[in-house]
Coordinates of C-alpha atoms in Angstrom, one line a residue:
M1065 CA -11.0 4.6 16.0
A1066 CA -13.3 2.9 16.7
R1067 CA -12.3 -0.1 18.3
T1068 CA -14.4 -2.6 15.9
D1069 CA -12.1 -1.4 13.1
D1070 CA -9.0 -3.6 15.1
L1071 CA -8.9 -6.6 13.6
N1072 CA -7.2 -7.5 16.7
V1073 CA -10.2 -7.3 18.3
W1074 CA -12.2 -9.4 16.5
R1075 CA -9.5 -12.1 16.3
I1076 CA -10.0 -12.2 20.6
F1077 CA -13.0 -12.2 19.9
C1078 CA -13.2 -15.6 17.5
E1079 CA -10.6 -17.0 19.9
V1080 CA -12.9 -16.8 22.7
V1081 CA -15.2 -18.6 21.2
Q1082 CA -13.3 -21.6 19.0
A1083 CA -11.7 -21.9 22.9
G1084 CA -15.0 -21.6 24.6
G1085 CA -13.9 -19.1 27.5
V1086 CA -12.3 -16.0 28.4
N1087 CA -9.7 -17.9 29.7
A1088 CA -8.8 -20.6 27.6
A1089 CA -8.6 -17.7 25.2
C1090 CA -5.9 -16.2 27.2
D1091 CA -4.1 -19.4 27.1
V1092 CA -3.9 -19.2 23.6
L1093 CA -3.2 -15.0 23.4
E1094 CA -0.6 -15.3 26.0
C1095 CA -2.4 -12.3 27.8
E1096 CA -4.6 -11.2 30.4
P1097 CA -8.1 -11.6 31.4
S1098 CA -8.3 -8.4 31.7
T1099 CA -7.4 -7.8 27.7
V1100 CA -9.8 -10.1 26.7
S1101 CA -12.6 -8.9 28.6
R1102 CA -11.7 -5.3 27.4
A1103 CA -11.8 -6.3 23.5
L1104 CA -15.5 -8.0 24.1
K1105 CA -16.9 -4.9 25.9
A1106 CA -15.5 -2.9 23.5
I1107 CA -17.4 -4.6 20.6
E1108 CA -20.8 -5.0 22.2
T1109 CA -20.6 -1.4 23.1
E1110 CA -20.1 0.0 20.1
I1111 CA -22.3 -2.4 18.3
G1112 CA -25.3 -1.9 20.9
A1113 CA -26.0 -5.0 21.9
P1114 CA -24.5 -8.7 23.7
I1115 CA -22.4 -10.6 21.8
F1116 CA -22.4 -13.1 24.5
L1117 CA -24.7 -14.5 27.0
R1118 CA -22.7 -15.0 30.2
E1119 CA -24.0 -17.7 32.4
G1120 CA -21.1 -17.6 35.3
R1121 CA -18.3 -18.5 33.8
H1122 CA -19.5 -20.3 30.9
L1123 CA -20.0 -17.6 27.6
K1124 CA -23.0 -18.8 25.0
L1125 CA -23.1 -16.9 21.6
T1126 CA -26.5 -14.7 21.6
E1127 CA -27.7 -14.9 17.4
L1128 CA -26.2 -11.7 16.9
G1129 CA -22.6 -13.1 18.5
A1130 CA -23.1 -15.9 16.1
R1131 CA -23.6 -14.2 13.0
A1132 CA -20.6 -11.6 14.3
Y1133 CA -18.4 -14.3 14.3
D1134 CA -19.2 -16.0 10.6
K1135 CA -18.2 -12.6 9.3
A1136 CA -15.9 -12.1 11.4
I1137 CA -13.8 -15.5 11.2
K1138 CA -14.0 -15.1 6.7
L1139 CA -12.8 -11.2 7.4
L1140 CA -9.8 -13.0 9.6
N1141 CA -9.2 -15.6 7.6
V1142 CA -9.0 -13.2 4.2
H1143 CA -6.6 -11.1 6.2
E1144 CA -4.6 -14.0 6.7
L1145 CA -4.6 -14.9 3.0
M1146 CA -3.6 -11.2 2.0
I1147 CA -0.7 -10.7 4.2
Q1148 CA 0.8 -14.0 2.8
N1149 CA 0.7 -13.0 -0.2
L1150 CA 2.6 -9.9 0.5
K1151 CA 4.7 -11.5 2.0
G1152 CA 4.9 -14.5 -0.3
D1153 CA 7.0 -17.9 1.1
Q1154 CA 10.2 -16.4 1.3
N1155 CA 11.1 -20.1 1.0
A1156 CA 9.4 -21.1 -1.7
L1157 CA 11.0 -21.6 -5.2
S1158 CA 9.5 -21.4 -8.9
G1159 CA 10.4 -20.5 -11.9
T1160 CA 11.7 -22.6 -15.1
I1161 CA 14.9 -24.5 -15.1
R1162 CA 16.6 -25.2 -18.1
L1163 CA 19.0 -28.1 -18.1
A1164 CA 20.7 -29.7 -20.6
S1165 CA 22.4 -33.1 -21.7
H1166 CA 23.6 -35.7 -23.8
S1167 CA 20.4 -37.4 -24.5
G1168 CA 21.8 -40.8 -23.9
I1169 CA 21.7 -40.0 -20.2
S1170 CA 19.0 -38.0 -20.1
S1171 CA 16.4 -40.1 -20.3
I1172 CA 18.0 -42.8 -18.0
E1173 CA 20.1 -41.2 -15.6
I1174 CA 18.5 -37.4 -15.4
T1175 CA 14.8 -37.6 -16.1
P1176 CA 13.6 -39.9 -12.9
H1177 CA 15.5 -37.7 -10.7
L1178 CA 13.5 -34.2 -12.1
I1179 CA 10.3 -36.3 -11.6
E1180 CA 11.0 -37.0 -7.9
F1181 CA 12.2 -33.0 -8.0
R1182 CA 9.2 -31.7 -9.6
K1183 CA 7.4 -33.3 -6.2
T1184 CA 8.7 -31.9 -3.9
Y1185 CA 9.3 -28.1 -6.4
P1186 CA 5.7 -28.3 -7.7
D1187 CA 6.0 -24.8 -8.7
I1188 CA 9.4 -25.4 -10.8
T1189 CA 9.5 -25.8 -14.4
L1190 CA 12.0 -28.0 -16.2
E1191 CA 12.7 -28.3 -19.4
L1192 CA 15.3 -30.7 -20.3
H1193 CA 16.8 -30.0 -23.3
D1194 CA 19.9 -32.2 -25.8
L1195 CA 22.8 -31.3 -25.9
T1196 CA 23.7 -30.2 -29.7
K1197 CA 26.6 -28.4 -28.9
Q1198 CA 29.8 -28.5 -26.4
I1199 CA 28.8 -28.1 -22.7
P1200 CA 30.4 -24.1 -22.5
E1201 CA 29.3 -23.1 -26.2
I1202 CA 25.4 -23.9 -25.0
F1203 CA 25.5 -21.1 -21.8
H1204 CA 26.5 -18.3 -23.9
L1205 CA 23.8 -19.0 -27.5
A1206 CA 22.0 -15.7 -27.9
D1207 CA 19.0 -17.4 -30.0
T1208 CA 18.0 -19.7 -27.4
P1209 CA 16.5 -19.4 -23.6
P1210 CA 19.1 -19.5 -21.7
I1211 CA 20.4 -23.1 -20.2
H1212 CA 21.3 -22.7 -16.6
L1213 CA 22.4 -26.4 -15.8
A1214 CA 24.2 -29.0 -17.7
A1215 CA 25.0 -32.4 -17.2
G1216 CA 27.2 -34.6 -19.7
Y1217 CA 30.6 -37.2 -19.8
G1218 CA 34.3 -36.2 -21.2
P1219 CA 37.2 -35.0 -19.5
N1220 CA 37.2 -33.7 -16.4
R1221 CA 39.1 -30.1 -16.6
P1222 CA 38.2 -26.8 -15.6
I1223 CA 35.8 -24.6 -17.9
D1224 CA 36.1 -21.0 -17.7
G1225 CA 33.2 -18.9 -16.2
L1226 CA 31.3 -22.0 -15.1
V1227 CA 30.9 -24.2 -12.1
A1228 CA 31.7 -27.6 -13.1
R1229 CA 31.0 -31.0 -10.6
Y1230 CA 32.6 -34.2 -10.9
L1231 CA 30.6 -36.3 -10.1
G1232 CA 32.1 -39.5 -11.0
E1233 CA 32.5 -41.8 -13.6
M1234 CA 29.6 -43.5 -15.8
P1235 CA 30.8 -46.9 -17.9
F1236 CA 29.7 -46.3 -21.7
L1237 CA 30.0 -49.1 -24.0
C1238 CA 29.7 -47.8 -27.7
C1239 CA 27.3 -50.5 -30.2
A1240 CA 26.9 -49.8 -33.7

Protein backbone atom coordinates (compact mmCIF):
# COMPACT_ATOMS: atom_id res chain seq x y z
CA MET A 1 0.00 0.00 0.00
CA ALA A 2 1.28 3.42 -0.90
CA ARG A 3 1.95 5.77 2.00
CA THR A 4 -0.31 8.36 0.35
CA ASP A 5 -3.17 5.87 0.79
CA ASP A 6 -2.64 6.01 4.57
CA LEU A 7 -4.94 8.53 6.28
CA ASN A 8 -2.52 8.81 9.16
CA VAL A 9 0.14 10.25 6.82
CA TRP A 10 -2.33 12.93 5.73
CA ARG A 11 -3.29 13.54 9.35
CA ILE A 12 0.39 14.17 10.15
CA PHE A 13 0.71 16.48 7.13
CA CYS A 14 -2.36 18.52 8.19
CA GLU A 15 -1.11 18.77 11.76
CA VAL A 16 2.25 20.12 10.56
CA VAL A 17 0.42 22.78 8.53
CA GLN A 18 -1.90 23.70 11.42
CA ALA A 19 0.85 23.68 14.06
CA GLY A 20 3.23 25.64 11.86
CA GLY A 21 6.12 23.21 11.98
CA VAL A 22 7.37 19.72 12.63
CA ASN A 23 8.28 20.15 16.31
CA ALA A 24 4.96 21.80 17.18
CA ALA A 25 3.12 19.01 15.35
CA CYS A 26 5.14 16.41 17.27
CA ASP A 27 3.97 17.94 20.54
CA VAL A 28 0.34 17.59 19.45
CA LEU A 29 0.76 14.15 17.88
CA GLU A 30 3.02 12.89 20.68
CA CYS A 31 5.54 11.37 18.31
CA GLU A 32 9.16 11.80 17.27
CA PRO A 33 10.21 14.37 14.64
CA SER A 34 11.68 11.53 12.56
CA THR A 35 8.19 9.97 12.24
CA VAL A 36 6.74 13.25 10.98
CA SER A 37 9.68 13.84 8.62
CA ARG A 38 9.34 10.34 7.13
CA ALA A 39 5.61 10.88 6.55
CA LEU A 40 6.20 14.19 4.79
CA LYS A 41 9.04 12.74 2.72
CA ALA A 42 6.81 9.79 1.69
CA ILE A 43 4.12 12.17 0.43
CA GLU A 44 6.65 14.22 -1.56
CA THR A 45 8.33 11.11 -2.99
CA GLU A 46 5.05 9.51 -4.10
CA ILE A 47 3.62 12.74 -5.49
CA GLY A 48 6.93 13.57 -7.14
CA ALA A 49 7.03 17.22 -6.04
CA PRO A 50 7.69 19.17 -2.85
CA ILE A 51 4.75 20.15 -0.66
CA PHE A 52 6.82 22.43 1.59
CA LEU A 53 9.49 25.01 0.94
CA ARG A 54 12.06 24.53 3.66
CA GLU A 55 13.78 27.64 4.94
CA GLY A 56 15.88 26.40 7.83
CA ARG A 57 13.43 25.21 10.47
CA HIS A 58 10.54 27.10 8.90
CA LEU A 59 8.16 25.35 6.54
CA LYS A 60 6.04 27.11 3.97
CA LEU A 61 3.47 25.33 1.80
CA THR A 62 4.08 25.21 -1.93
CA GLU A 63 1.12 25.75 -4.25
CA LEU A 64 0.83 21.96 -4.53
CA GLY A 65 1.07 21.67 -0.73
CA ALA A 66 -1.74 24.21 -0.30
CA ARG A 67 -3.96 22.25 -2.69
CA ALA A 68 -3.04 19.01 -0.92
CA TYR A 69 -3.86 20.53 2.48
CA ASP A 70 -7.24 21.80 1.24
CA LYS A 71 -8.18 18.35 -0.06
CA ALA A 72 -6.66 16.39 2.85
CA ILE A 73 -8.40 18.39 5.58
CA LYS A 74 -11.74 17.85 3.85
CA LEU A 75 -11.00 14.13 3.51
CA LEU A 76 -10.05 13.83 7.18
CA ASN A 77 -13.20 15.68 8.27
CA VAL A 78 -15.39 13.37 6.17
CA HIS A 79 -13.54 10.36 7.60
CA GLU A 80 -14.09 11.60 11.16
CA LEU A 81 -17.79 12.16 10.51
CA MET A 82 -18.06 8.67 9.01
CA ILE A 83 -16.45 7.10 12.09
CA GLN A 84 -18.67 9.10 14.45
CA ASN A 85 -21.72 8.08 12.46
CA LEU A 86 -20.76 4.40 12.48
CA LYS A 87 -19.93 4.35 16.16
CA GLY A 88 -22.77 6.58 17.15
CA ASP A 89 -22.78 8.42 20.40
CA GLN A 90 -23.17 5.65 22.95
CA ASN A 91 -24.40 8.21 25.47
CA ALA A 92 -26.89 9.90 23.17
CA LEU A 93 -30.49 9.33 24.01
CA SER A 94 -33.16 9.28 21.34
CA GLY A 95 -36.56 7.84 20.66
CA THR A 96 -40.07 8.37 21.98
CA ILE A 97 -41.19 8.37 25.58
CA ARG A 98 -44.92 8.15 26.22
CA LEU A 99 -46.04 9.61 29.53
CA ALA A 100 -49.57 9.42 30.92
CA SER A 101 -50.93 11.51 33.76
CA HIS A 102 -54.15 12.85 35.18
CA SER A 103 -55.17 15.91 33.22
CA GLY A 104 -55.33 18.00 36.35
CA ILE A 105 -51.61 17.64 37.06
CA SER A 106 -50.12 17.25 33.58
CA SER A 107 -50.29 20.87 32.47
CA ILE A 108 -49.32 22.40 35.81
CA GLU A 109 -46.82 19.96 37.27
CA ILE A 110 -45.41 17.94 34.39
CA THR A 111 -45.31 20.07 31.22
CA PRO A 112 -42.74 22.62 32.55
CA HIS A 113 -40.39 19.75 33.44
CA LEU A 114 -40.86 18.16 30.01
CA ILE A 115 -39.85 21.44 28.37
CA GLU A 116 -36.62 21.46 30.39
CA PHE A 117 -36.06 17.78 29.63
CA ARG A 118 -36.34 18.49 25.86
CA LYS A 119 -33.68 21.20 26.12
CA THR A 120 -31.28 18.65 27.57
CA TYR A 121 -32.30 15.75 25.31
CA PRO A 122 -33.47 17.22 21.99
CA ASP A 123 -33.48 13.84 20.21
CA ILE A 124 -36.15 12.43 22.49
CA THR A 125 -39.76 12.87 21.47
CA LEU A 126 -42.16 13.17 24.36
CA GLU A 127 -45.83 12.28 24.16
CA LEU A 128 -48.07 13.32 27.03
CA HIS A 129 -51.34 11.38 27.28
CA ASP A 130 -54.25 11.93 29.62
CA LEU A 131 -54.96 9.01 31.88
CA THR A 132 -58.23 7.46 30.78
CA LYS A 133 -57.88 4.26 32.80
CA GLN A 134 -56.36 3.25 36.09
CA ILE A 135 -52.56 3.25 36.17
CA PRO A 136 -52.02 -0.52 36.11
CA GLU A 137 -54.39 -0.94 33.14
CA ILE A 138 -52.78 1.67 30.85
CA PHE A 139 -49.56 -0.32 30.61
CA HIS A 140 -51.35 -3.36 29.20
CA LEU A 141 -53.59 -1.90 26.47
CA ALA A 142 -53.15 -3.75 23.19
CA ASP A 143 -54.86 -1.26 20.88
CA THR A 144 -52.65 1.78 21.66
CA PRO A 145 -48.90 2.51 21.63
CA PRO A 146 -47.26 1.51 24.89
CA ILE A 147 -47.12 3.96 27.77
CA HIS A 148 -43.68 4.05 29.37
CA LEU A 149 -44.32 6.25 32.40
CA ALA A 150 -47.33 7.38 34.37
CA ALA A 151 -47.67 10.11 36.94
CA GLY A 152 -50.78 10.11 39.05
CA TYR A 153 -52.20 10.38 42.49
CA GLY A 154 -53.88 7.92 44.70
CA PRO A 155 -53.04 5.56 47.51
CA ASN A 156 -49.39 4.65 47.90
CA ARG A 157 -49.46 0.90 47.40
CA PRO A 158 -47.38 -1.46 45.26
CA ILE A 159 -48.55 -2.30 41.75
CA ASP A 160 -47.64 -5.79 40.50
CA GLY A 161 -45.14 -5.74 37.64
CA LEU A 162 -44.45 -1.99 37.83
CA VAL A 163 -41.77 0.12 39.43
CA ALA A 164 -43.51 2.82 41.44
CA ARG A 165 -41.97 5.84 43.11
CA TYR A 166 -43.79 7.75 45.79
CA LEU A 167 -42.90 11.41 45.37
CA GLY A 168 -44.94 12.95 48.14
CA GLU A 169 -48.33 14.36 48.87
CA MET A 170 -50.16 16.68 46.58
CA PRO A 171 -52.82 18.81 48.22
CA PHE A 172 -55.95 18.62 46.13
CA LEU A 173 -59.06 20.70 46.57
CA CYS A 174 -62.13 19.54 44.69
CA CYS A 175 -64.42 22.34 43.61
CA ALA A 176 -67.83 22.03 42.03
